[in-house]
Every structure is written in structure tokens, then in C-alpha cells.
PDB file of C-alpha atoms in Angstrom:
ATOM      1  CA  UNK A   1     161.532 125.893 124.695  1.00  0.00           C
ATOM      2  CA  UNK A   2     163.258 129.259 124.982  1.00  0.00           C
ATOM      3  CA  UNK A   3     164.325 131.665 122.281  1.00  0.00           C
ATOM      4  CA  UNK A   4     167.266 134.013 122.431  1.00  0.00           C
ATOM      5  CA  UNK A   5     166.582 137.677 121.916  1.00  0.00           C
ATOM      6  CA  UNK A   6     168.762 140.079 119.992  1.00  0.00           C
ATOM      7  CA  UNK A   7     169.557 143.710 120.456  1.00  0.00           C
ATOM      8  CA  UNK A   8     168.407 144.585 116.936  1.00  0.00           C
ATOM      9  CA  UNK A   9     166.366 147.793 116.950  1.00  0.00           C
ATOM     10  CA  UNK A  10     162.671 147.575 116.218  1.00  0.00           C
ATOM     11  CA  UNK A  11     161.614 148.599 112.731  1.00  0.00           C
ATOM     12  CA  UNK A  12     160.153 152.058 112.546  1.00  0.00           C
ATOM     13  CA  UNK A  13     157.713 152.586 109.688  1.00  0.00           C
ATOM     14  CA  UNK A  14     158.683 156.257 109.691  1.00  0.00           C
ATOM     15  CA  UNK A  15     162.180 155.301 108.497  1.00  0.00           C
ATOM     16  CA  UNK A  16     160.827 154.187 105.115  1.00  0.00           C
ATOM     17  CA  UNK A  17     160.538 156.829 102.452  1.00  0.00           C
ATOM     18  CA  UNK A  18     157.434 156.553 100.313  1.00  0.00           C
ATOM     19  CA  UNK A  19     157.683 157.709  96.714  1.00  0.00           C
ATOM     20  CA  UNK A  20     156.083 160.994  95.799  1.00  0.00           C
ATOM     21  CA  UNK A  21     153.100 159.645  93.862  1.00  0.00           C
ATOM     22  CA  UNK A  22     152.140 163.026  92.463  1.00  0.00           C
ATOM     23  CA  UNK A  23     155.659 163.493  91.130  1.00  0.00           C
ATOM     24  CA  UNK A  24     155.519 160.035  89.514  1.00  0.00           C
ATOM     25  CA  UNK A  25     152.253 160.938  87.807  1.00  0.00           C
ATOM     26  CA  UNK A  26     153.575 164.269  86.555  1.00  0.00           C
ATOM     27  CA  UNK A  27     156.918 162.880  85.414  1.00  0.00           C
ATOM     28  CA  UNK A  28     157.261 162.947  81.593  1.00  0.00           C
ATOM     29  CA  UNK A  29     157.109 159.589  79.881  1.00  0.00           C
ATOM     30  CA  UNK A  30     160.401 158.469  78.362  1.00  0.00           C
ATOM     31  CA  UNK A  31     160.498 159.421  74.658  1.00  0.00           C
ATOM     32  CA  UNK A  32     161.122 155.808  73.583  1.00  0.00           C
ATOM     33  CA  UNK A  33     157.860 154.769  75.239  1.00  0.00           C
ATOM     34  CA  UNK A  34     155.620 157.478  73.797  1.00  0.00           C
ATOM     35  CA  UNK A  35     154.970 155.718  70.435  1.00  0.00           C
ATOM     36  CA  UNK A  36     153.520 152.755  72.347  1.00  0.00           C
ATOM     37  CA  UNK A  37     150.721 154.655  74.061  1.00  0.00           C
ATOM     38  CA  UNK A  38     147.240 153.460  73.094  1.00  0.00           C
ATOM     39  CA  UNK A  39     143.838 154.851  73.862  1.00  0.00           C
ATOM     40  CA  UNK A  40     140.869 152.562  74.402  1.00  0.00           C
ATOM     41  CA  UNK A  41     137.373 154.014  74.648  1.00  0.00           C
ATOM     42  CA  UNK A  42     136.503 151.715  77.570  1.00  0.00           C
ATOM     43  CA  UNK A  43     139.834 151.391  79.387  1.00  0.00           C
ATOM     44  CA  UNK A  44     141.371 154.776  78.668  1.00  0.00           C
ATOM     45  CA  UNK A  45     145.093 155.333  78.109  1.00  0.00           C
ATOM     46  CA  UNK A  46     147.359 152.283  78.103  1.00  0.00           C
ATOM     47  CA  UNK A  47     150.897 151.360  77.157  1.00  0.00           C
ATOM     48  CA  UNK A  48     151.860 148.376  75.004  1.00  0.00           C
ATOM     49  CA  UNK A  49     155.642 148.223  74.682  1.00  0.00           C
ATOM     50  CA  UNK A  50     157.428 144.870  74.167  1.00  0.00           C
ATOM     51  CA  UNK A  51     159.060 145.278  77.587  1.00  0.00           C
ATOM     52  CA  UNK A  52     156.242 146.982  79.481  1.00  0.00           C
ATOM     53  CA  UNK A  53     152.505 146.464  79.054  1.00  0.00           C
ATOM     54  CA  UNK A  54     150.255 148.627  81.212  1.00  0.00           C
ATOM     55  CA  UNK A  55     146.729 148.345  79.796  1.00  0.00           C
ATOM     56  CA  UNK A  56     145.189 150.999  82.060  1.00  0.00           C
ATOM     57  CA  UNK A  57     146.116 153.798  84.466  1.00  0.00           C
ATOM     58  CA  UNK A  58     149.590 154.553  83.154  1.00  0.00           C
ATOM     59  CA  UNK A  59     151.721 156.230  85.829  1.00  0.00           C
ATOM     60  CA  UNK A  60     154.642 157.673  83.899  1.00  0.00           C
ATOM     61  CA  UNK A  61     157.224 157.509  86.671  1.00  0.00           C
ATOM     62  CA  UNK A  62     156.472 153.889  87.559  1.00  0.00           C
ATOM     63  CA  UNK A  63     156.446 152.817  83.911  1.00  0.00           C
ATOM     64  CA  UNK A  64     159.731 154.644  83.275  1.00  0.00           C
ATOM     65  CA  UNK A  65     161.457 152.870  86.143  1.00  0.00           C
ATOM     66  CA  UNK A  66     160.121 149.466  85.168  1.00  0.00           C
ATOM     67  CA  UNK A  67     161.302 149.999  81.594  1.00  0.00           C
ATOM     68  CA  UNK A  68     164.762 151.107  82.735  1.00  0.00           C
ATOM     69  CA  UNK A  69     165.077 148.133  85.094  1.00  0.00           C
ATOM     70  CA  UNK A  70     164.035 145.621  82.445  1.00  0.00           C
ATOM     71  CA  UNK A  71     166.317 147.239  79.866  1.00  0.00           C
ATOM     72  CA  UNK A  72     169.275 146.777  82.222  1.00  0.00           C
ATOM     73  CA  UNK A  73     168.283 143.155  82.911  1.00  0.00           C
ATOM     74  CA  UNK A  74     167.938 142.548  79.190  1.00  0.00           C
ATOM     75  CA  UNK A  75     171.418 143.853  78.440  1.00  0.00           C
ATOM     76  CA  UNK A  76     172.888 141.580  81.107  1.00  0.00           C
ATOM     77  CA  UNK A  77     170.972 138.521  79.867  1.00  0.00           C
ATOM     78  CA  UNK A  78     172.041 139.151  76.253  1.00  0.00           C
ATOM     79  CA  UNK A  79     175.676 139.448  77.325  1.00  0.00           C
ATOM     80  CA  UNK A  80     175.349 136.084  79.103  1.00  0.00           C
ATOM     81  CA  UNK A  81     173.526 134.573  76.077  1.00  0.00           C
ATOM     82  CA  UNK A  82     170.800 133.445  78.459  1.00  0.00           C
ATOM     83  CA  UNK A  83     168.114 133.209  75.787  1.00  0.00           C
ATOM     84  CA  UNK A  84     165.382 131.929  78.065  1.00  0.00           C
ATOM     85  CA  UNK A  85     165.850 134.836  80.450  1.00  0.00           C
ATOM     86  CA  UNK A  86     166.020 137.215  77.503  1.00  0.00           C
ATOM     87  CA  UNK A  87     162.734 135.918  76.104  1.00  0.00           C
ATOM     88  CA  UNK A  88     160.859 136.101  79.397  1.00  0.00           C
ATOM     89  CA  UNK A  89     162.010 139.627  80.194  1.00  0.00           C
ATOM     90  CA  UNK A  90     159.733 140.615  77.337  1.00  0.00           C
ATOM     91  CA  UNK A  91     155.983 140.802  77.880  1.00  0.00           C
ATOM     92  CA  UNK A  92     153.985 137.701  76.961  1.00  0.00           C
ATOM     93  CA  UNK A  93     152.732 138.737  73.474  1.00  0.00           C
ATOM     94  CA  UNK A  94     156.262 139.564  72.294  1.00  0.00           C
ATOM     95  CA  UNK A  95     158.310 136.595  73.543  1.00  0.00           C
ATOM     96  CA  UNK A  96     158.535 134.477  70.409  1.00  0.00           C
ATOM     97  CA  UNK A  97     159.609 137.547  68.434  1.00  0.00           C
ATOM     98  CA  UNK A  98     162.221 138.309  71.089  1.00  0.00           C
ATOM     99  CA  UNK A  99     163.527 134.737  70.937  1.00  0.00           C
ATOM    100  CA  UNK A 100     163.885 134.913  67.162  1.00  0.00           C
ATOM    101  CA  UNK A 101     165.553 138.323  67.306  1.00  0.00           C
ATOM    102  CA  UNK A 102     168.110 137.489  69.978  1.00  0.00           C
ATOM    103  CA  UNK A 103     168.657 133.721  70.010  1.00  0.00           C
ATOM    104  CA  UNK A 104     168.323 133.218  66.245  1.00  0.00           C
ATOM    105  CA  UNK A 105     169.815 136.554  65.141  1.00  0.00           C
ATOM    106  CA  UNK A 106     166.550 137.572  63.533  1.00  0.00           C
ATOM    107  CA  UNK A 107     166.288 134.515  61.277  1.00  0.00           C
ATOM    108  CA  UNK A 108     163.242 132.357  61.965  1.00  0.00           C
ATOM    109  CA  UNK A 109     164.960 128.981  61.699  1.00  0.00           C
ATOM    110  CA  UNK A 110     162.957 125.734  61.684  1.00  0.00           C
ATOM    111  CA  UNK A 111     162.877 124.020  65.079  1.00  0.00           C
ATOM    112  CA  UNK A 112     164.175 120.828  63.500  1.00  0.00           C
ATOM    113  CA  UNK A 113     167.486 122.609  62.924  1.00  0.00           C
ATOM    114  CA  UNK A 114     167.812 123.918  66.490  1.00  0.00           C
ATOM    115  CA  UNK A 115     169.470 122.381  69.517  1.00  0.00           C
ATOM    116  CA  UNK A 116     167.397 120.539  72.163  1.00  0.00           C
ATOM    117  CA  UNK A 117     168.041 123.424  74.581  1.00  0.00           C
ATOM    118  CA  UNK A 118     166.629 126.011  72.177  1.00  0.00           C
ATOM    119  CA  UNK A 119     163.636 123.767  71.503  1.00  0.00           C
ATOM    120  CA  UNK A 120     163.060 123.571  75.266  1.00  0.00           C
ATOM    121  CA  UNK A 121     162.971 127.369  75.474  1.00  0.00           C
ATOM    122  CA  UNK A 122     160.486 127.543  72.597  1.00  0.00           C
ATOM    123  CA  UNK A 123     158.340 124.955  74.392  1.00  0.00           C
ATOM    124  CA  UNK A 124     158.250 127.214  77.464  1.00  0.00           C
ATOM    125  CA  UNK A 125     157.304 130.207  75.324  1.00  0.00           C
ATOM    126  CA  UNK A 126     154.540 128.227  73.604  1.00  0.00           C
ATOM    127  CA  UNK A 127     153.103 127.038  76.920  1.00  0.00           C
ATOM    128  CA  UNK A 128     152.986 130.591  78.295  1.00  0.00           C
ATOM    129  CA  UNK A 129     151.585 132.234  75.150  1.00  0.00           C
ATOM    130  CA  UNK A 130     147.984 133.105  74.400  1.00  0.00           C
ATOM    131  CA  UNK A 131     148.366 134.810  71.032  1.00  0.00           C
ATOM    132  CA  UNK A 132     149.613 131.919  68.900  1.00  0.00           C
ATOM    133  CA  UNK A 133     147.353 132.847  66.022  1.00  0.00           C
ATOM    134  CA  UNK A 134     148.580 136.442  65.923  1.00  0.00           C
ATOM    135  CA  UNK A 135     152.130 135.119  65.611  1.00  0.00           C
ATOM    136  CA  UNK A 136     151.162 132.309  63.219  1.00  0.00           C
ATOM    137  CA  UNK A 137     153.707 133.328  60.577  1.00  0.00           C
ATOM    138  CA  UNK A 138     156.548 132.779  63.043  1.00  0.00           C
ATOM    139  CA  UNK A 139     155.087 129.519  64.341  1.00  0.00           C
ATOM    140  CA  UNK A 140     154.472 128.212  60.820  1.00  0.00           C
ATOM    141  CA  UNK A 141     158.130 128.862  59.976  1.00  0.00           C
ATOM    142  CA  UNK A 142     159.319 127.218  63.178  1.00  0.00           C
ATOM    143  CA  UNK A 143     157.185 124.142  62.453  1.00  0.00           C
ATOM    144  CA  UNK A 144     157.919 124.096  58.707  1.00  0.00           C
ATOM    145  CA  UNK A 145     160.362 121.198  58.832  1.00  0.00           C
ATOM    146  CA  UNK A 146     160.164 117.796  60.526  1.00  0.00           C
ATOM    147  CA  UNK A 147     163.131 115.697  61.621  1.00  0.00           C
ATOM    148  CA  UNK A 148     161.254 112.603  62.773  1.00  0.00           C
ATOM    149  CA  UNK A 149     161.077 113.645  66.426  1.00  0.00           C
ATOM    150  CA  UNK A 150     158.790 115.852  68.472  1.00  0.00           C
ATOM    151  CA  UNK A 151     159.646 119.487  67.861  1.00  0.00           C
ATOM    152  CA  UNK A 152     158.025 120.631  71.098  1.00  0.00           C
ATOM    153  CA  UNK A 153     157.385 118.569  74.218  1.00  0.00           C
ATOM    154  CA  UNK A 154     157.535 118.882  77.972  1.00  0.00           C
ATOM    155  CA  UNK A 155     158.903 116.276  80.371  1.00  0.00           C
ATOM    156  CA  UNK A 156     155.978 113.878  79.928  1.00  0.00           C
ATOM    157  CA  UNK A 157     155.223 114.728  76.312  1.00  0.00           C
ATOM    158  CA  UNK A 158     157.585 112.222  74.750  1.00  0.00           C
ATOM    159  CA  UNK A 159     156.280 109.382  76.918  1.00  0.00           C
ATOM    160  CA  UNK A 160     152.705 110.197  75.982  1.00  0.00           C
ATOM    161  CA  UNK A 161     153.602 110.454  72.298  1.00  0.00           C
ATOM    162  CA  UNK A 162     155.247 107.037  72.346  1.00  0.00           C
ATOM    163  CA  UNK A 163     152.060 105.513  73.778  1.00  0.00           C
ATOM    164  CA  UNK A 164     149.680 107.017  71.215  1.00  0.00           C
ATOM    165  CA  UNK A 165     148.019 104.860  68.529  1.00  0.00           C
ATOM    166  CA  UNK A 166     148.753 105.468  64.847  1.00  0.00           C
ATOM    167  CA  UNK A 167     145.435 107.305  64.407  1.00  0.00           C
ATOM    168  CA  UNK A 168     143.770 109.279  67.189  1.00  0.00           C
ATOM    169  CA  UNK A 169     140.851 111.592  67.869  1.00  0.00           C
ATOM    170  CA  UNK A 170     141.520 115.268  68.537  1.00  0.00           C
ATOM    171  CA  UNK A 171     139.273 118.014  69.913  1.00  0.00           C
ATOM    172  CA  UNK A 172     139.265 121.789  69.626  1.00  0.00           C
ATOM    173  CA  UNK A 173     136.866 124.496  70.778  1.00  0.00           C
ATOM    174  CA  UNK A 174     136.840 127.072  68.010  1.00  0.00           C
ATOM    175  CA  UNK A 175     134.972 128.537  65.063  1.00  0.00           C
ATOM    176  CA  UNK A 176     134.192 125.958  62.396  1.00  0.00           C
ATOM    177  CA  UNK A 177     136.121 127.918  59.749  1.00  0.00           C
ATOM    178  CA  UNK A 178     139.159 128.559  61.940  1.00  0.00           C
ATOM    179  CA  UNK A 179     141.174 125.353  62.137  1.00  0.00           C
ATOM    180  CA  UNK A 180     144.459 125.981  63.929  1.00  0.00           C
ATOM    181  CA  UNK A 181     147.388 123.889  65.103  1.00  0.00           C
ATOM    182  CA  UNK A 182     146.611 123.428  68.822  1.00  0.00           C
ATOM    183  CA  UNK A 183     144.268 120.496  69.560  1.00  0.00           C
ATOM    184  CA  UNK A 184     143.549 118.387  72.628  1.00  0.00           C
ATOM    185  CA  UNK A 185     143.247 114.668  73.243  1.00  0.00           C
ATOM    186  CA  UNK A 186     140.770 115.473  76.010  1.00  0.00           C
ATOM    187  CA  UNK A 187     137.155 116.062  74.958  1.00  0.00           C
ATOM    188  CA  UNK A 188     136.410 118.009  78.155  1.00  0.00           C
ATOM    189  CA  UNK A 189     139.180 120.490  77.310  1.00  0.00           C
ATOM    190  CA  UNK A 190     137.742 120.977  73.836  1.00  0.00           C
ATOM    191  CA  UNK A 191     134.313 121.654  75.338  1.00  0.00           C
ATOM    192  CA  UNK A 192     135.806 124.162  77.795  1.00  0.00           C
ATOM    193  CA  UNK A 193     137.310 126.241  75.008  1.00  0.00           C
ATOM    194  CA  UNK A 194     134.128 125.933  72.959  1.00  0.00           C
ATOM    195  CA  UNK A 195     132.172 127.497  75.847  1.00  0.00           C
ATOM    196  CA  UNK A 196     134.897 129.828  77.083  1.00  0.00           C
ATOM    197  CA  UNK A 197     133.250 132.971  75.739  1.00  0.00           C
ATOM    198  CA  UNK A 198     129.493 133.249  76.183  1.00  0.00           C
ATOM    199  CA  UNK A 199     127.553 134.296  73.117  1.00  0.00           C
ATOM    200  CA  UNK A 200     130.323 133.329  70.680  1.00  0.00           C
ATOM    201  CA  UNK A 201     129.915 131.070  67.668  1.00  0.00           C
ATOM    202  CA  UNK A 202     132.531 128.615  68.901  1.00  0.00           C
ATOM    203  CA  UNK A 203     131.781 124.909  68.691  1.00  0.00           C
ATOM    204  CA  UNK A 204     133.439 121.645  69.662  1.00  0.00           C
ATOM    205  CA  UNK A 205     135.411 120.471  66.637  1.00  0.00           C
ATOM    206  CA  UNK A 206     136.257 116.760  66.473  1.00  0.00           C
ATOM    207  CA  UNK A 207     138.647 115.215  63.974  1.00  0.00           C
ATOM    208  CA  UNK A 208     141.153 112.435  63.427  1.00  0.00           C
ATOM    209  CA  UNK A 209     144.885 112.790  62.941  1.00  0.00           C
ATOM    210  CA  UNK A 210     147.682 110.365  62.193  1.00  0.00           C
ATOM    211  CA  UNK A 211     150.399 110.195  64.808  1.00  0.00           C
ATOM    212  CA  UNK A 212     153.066 110.857  62.175  1.00  0.00           C
ATOM    213  CA  UNK A 213     151.678 114.365  61.659  1.00  0.00           C
ATOM    214  CA  UNK A 214     151.949 115.406  65.319  1.00  0.00           C
ATOM    215  CA  UNK A 215     154.945 117.633  66.021  1.00  0.00           C
ATOM    216  CA  UNK A 216     154.295 118.672  69.583  1.00  0.00           C
ATOM    217  CA  UNK A 217     152.822 117.228  72.799  1.00  0.00           C
ATOM    218  CA  UNK A 218     152.300 119.363  75.915  1.00  0.00           C
ATOM    219  CA  UNK A 219     150.984 117.889  79.168  1.00  0.00           C
ATOM    220  CA  UNK A 220     152.064 120.302  81.926  1.00  0.00           C
ATOM    221  CA  UNK A 221     149.068 122.656  81.807  1.00  0.00           C
ATOM    222  CA  UNK A 222     146.572 120.121  83.071  1.00  0.00           C
ATOM    223  CA  UNK A 223     145.615 119.001  79.578  1.00  0.00           C
ATOM    224  CA  UNK A 224     146.936 116.846  76.763  1.00  0.00           C
ATOM    225  CA  UNK A 225     147.659 119.321  73.990  1.00  0.00           C
ATOM    226  CA  UNK A 226     148.924 118.174  70.619  1.00  0.00           C
ATOM    227  CA  UNK A 227     150.310 120.374  67.865  1.00  0.00           C
ATOM    228  CA  UNK A 228     149.464 119.358  64.343  1.00  0.00           C
ATOM    229  CA  UNK A 229     149.189 121.063  60.972  1.00  0.00           C
ATOM    230  CA  UNK A 230     145.484 121.767  60.635  1.00  0.00           C
ATOM    231  CA  UNK A 231     145.558 120.432  57.060  1.00  0.00           C
ATOM    232  CA  UNK A 232     146.321 116.987  58.479  1.00  0.00           C
ATOM    233  CA  UNK A 233     143.258 116.906  60.742  1.00  0.00           C
ATOM    234  CA  UNK A 234     140.663 114.845  58.879  1.00  0.00           C
ATOM    235  CA  UNK A 235     136.985 113.896  59.223  1.00  0.00           C
ATOM    236  CA  UNK A 236     136.264 117.154  61.066  1.00  0.00           C
ATOM    237  CA  UNK A 237     132.750 117.469  62.420  1.00  0.00           C
TER     238      UNK A 237
END
């Protein structure tokens, strides 16, 4: 087998201009970012802005350019009313707040009153979030009303929900006095979260819940997660 050659010139590494790293370090931080600087005794100086999170080693010039790029992308996404893109331009801890601000005009409306498309976006945000408890006020408002269907589910969630018995066993790895809304149908998953942090007081919590109280089923993260008001989890041990 033969291959045709082209007359394209060979790439010369010397033709690429590298940024002046010292200039990027010395560049002043944009004024709108300055209030979001944080100092940690172990990690040093970090930045925690809704659009840019840099926990350590803040290089002003790089952070400035990332912020400007994401700000431009955000303006374009808002103009297109692409609420999923808008939400995911924000850093992970701030996405549900961004969704409420932009897609819901700042009003935290119950999921039961939203369109299937908006519920799908919220499902994606939930699946990618790790600070549900910190944003519990927003999530409690979103879950405050039921309409007889699953409020959050991925592609397989509805099928799994339909197959569940009327009463089922749920597992959660957590502190005994901290009962939250995310549980698992898989005991091994509950044990994993119970042992996730060495030296903690977490334990495997086991309880029962009626199917009618489940308002979310997520299966796409390699587990069978159910969302249920913690007050409806009974016989906890």
C-alpha cells in the first residue's frame, strides 16, 4: 500500500510563541475577581469564583483569560437560551444556583411545575454535583411538590422505578444524625460511602421506604441512587 505525500511544510516548533509566564504572574488580577480570593493555611492562595475555581497557585494572567473566555461563552449561551450550557459553564458548586438564576429567572420553582427538558437539565446537574447538602435549601424547594411522576431520572431510571416493589430497603453511608435525601438500593454502595473517609464517624445506615415517596432514580453513575425525603425513610438502623 502506498501513501501520497504532500508539499506541506514541516512544522517548526520555533514558529509557536509561548506566553510570557512571568508577565502572566505579574499581571494584576481583574477587579471583579479580587473579592473571591481565599487563603488557606495548607494550600495557600486560591480563587473561588462561580465561573473560575483555582484552589491553589493562582496565576493572575491565566485566571483573567479563563474568566474572560467563560464570560463571553456565558453571554452567548444566555442569548441562545441554552440553559444546560449556561449551567455547565459555571463551576460545579455553583451550577444549581446558576440554573435557578438564568433558566428560572431567579425563582426556585418546584420541579413538578417545570418542563421535561428543564427536569432533564436538573438531573444532569444533580448527577455532577457533590455539594447537595450545602445547597439543600434550593433542592428542598425544587423537590417540594410531587406530581405523581419521577421528578428526576436518567434514561434507565423510569424503567427501574416501575419495577420496584411498594416497599424497599435503602442504604446510605453517613453520620447517624445526618439523614439526607440521597440513598442507594445497593448495599455495597452504602458501605463504600460509609468507609470513604478513614477515621470518620460514618456508618452504614439501613432503612425502608415506600415507593410512593421516591421522587428520583439515578442509574448512570454505576449505582442505583434513589432520592427520597429523609422523613419518609423508616426503621433506620
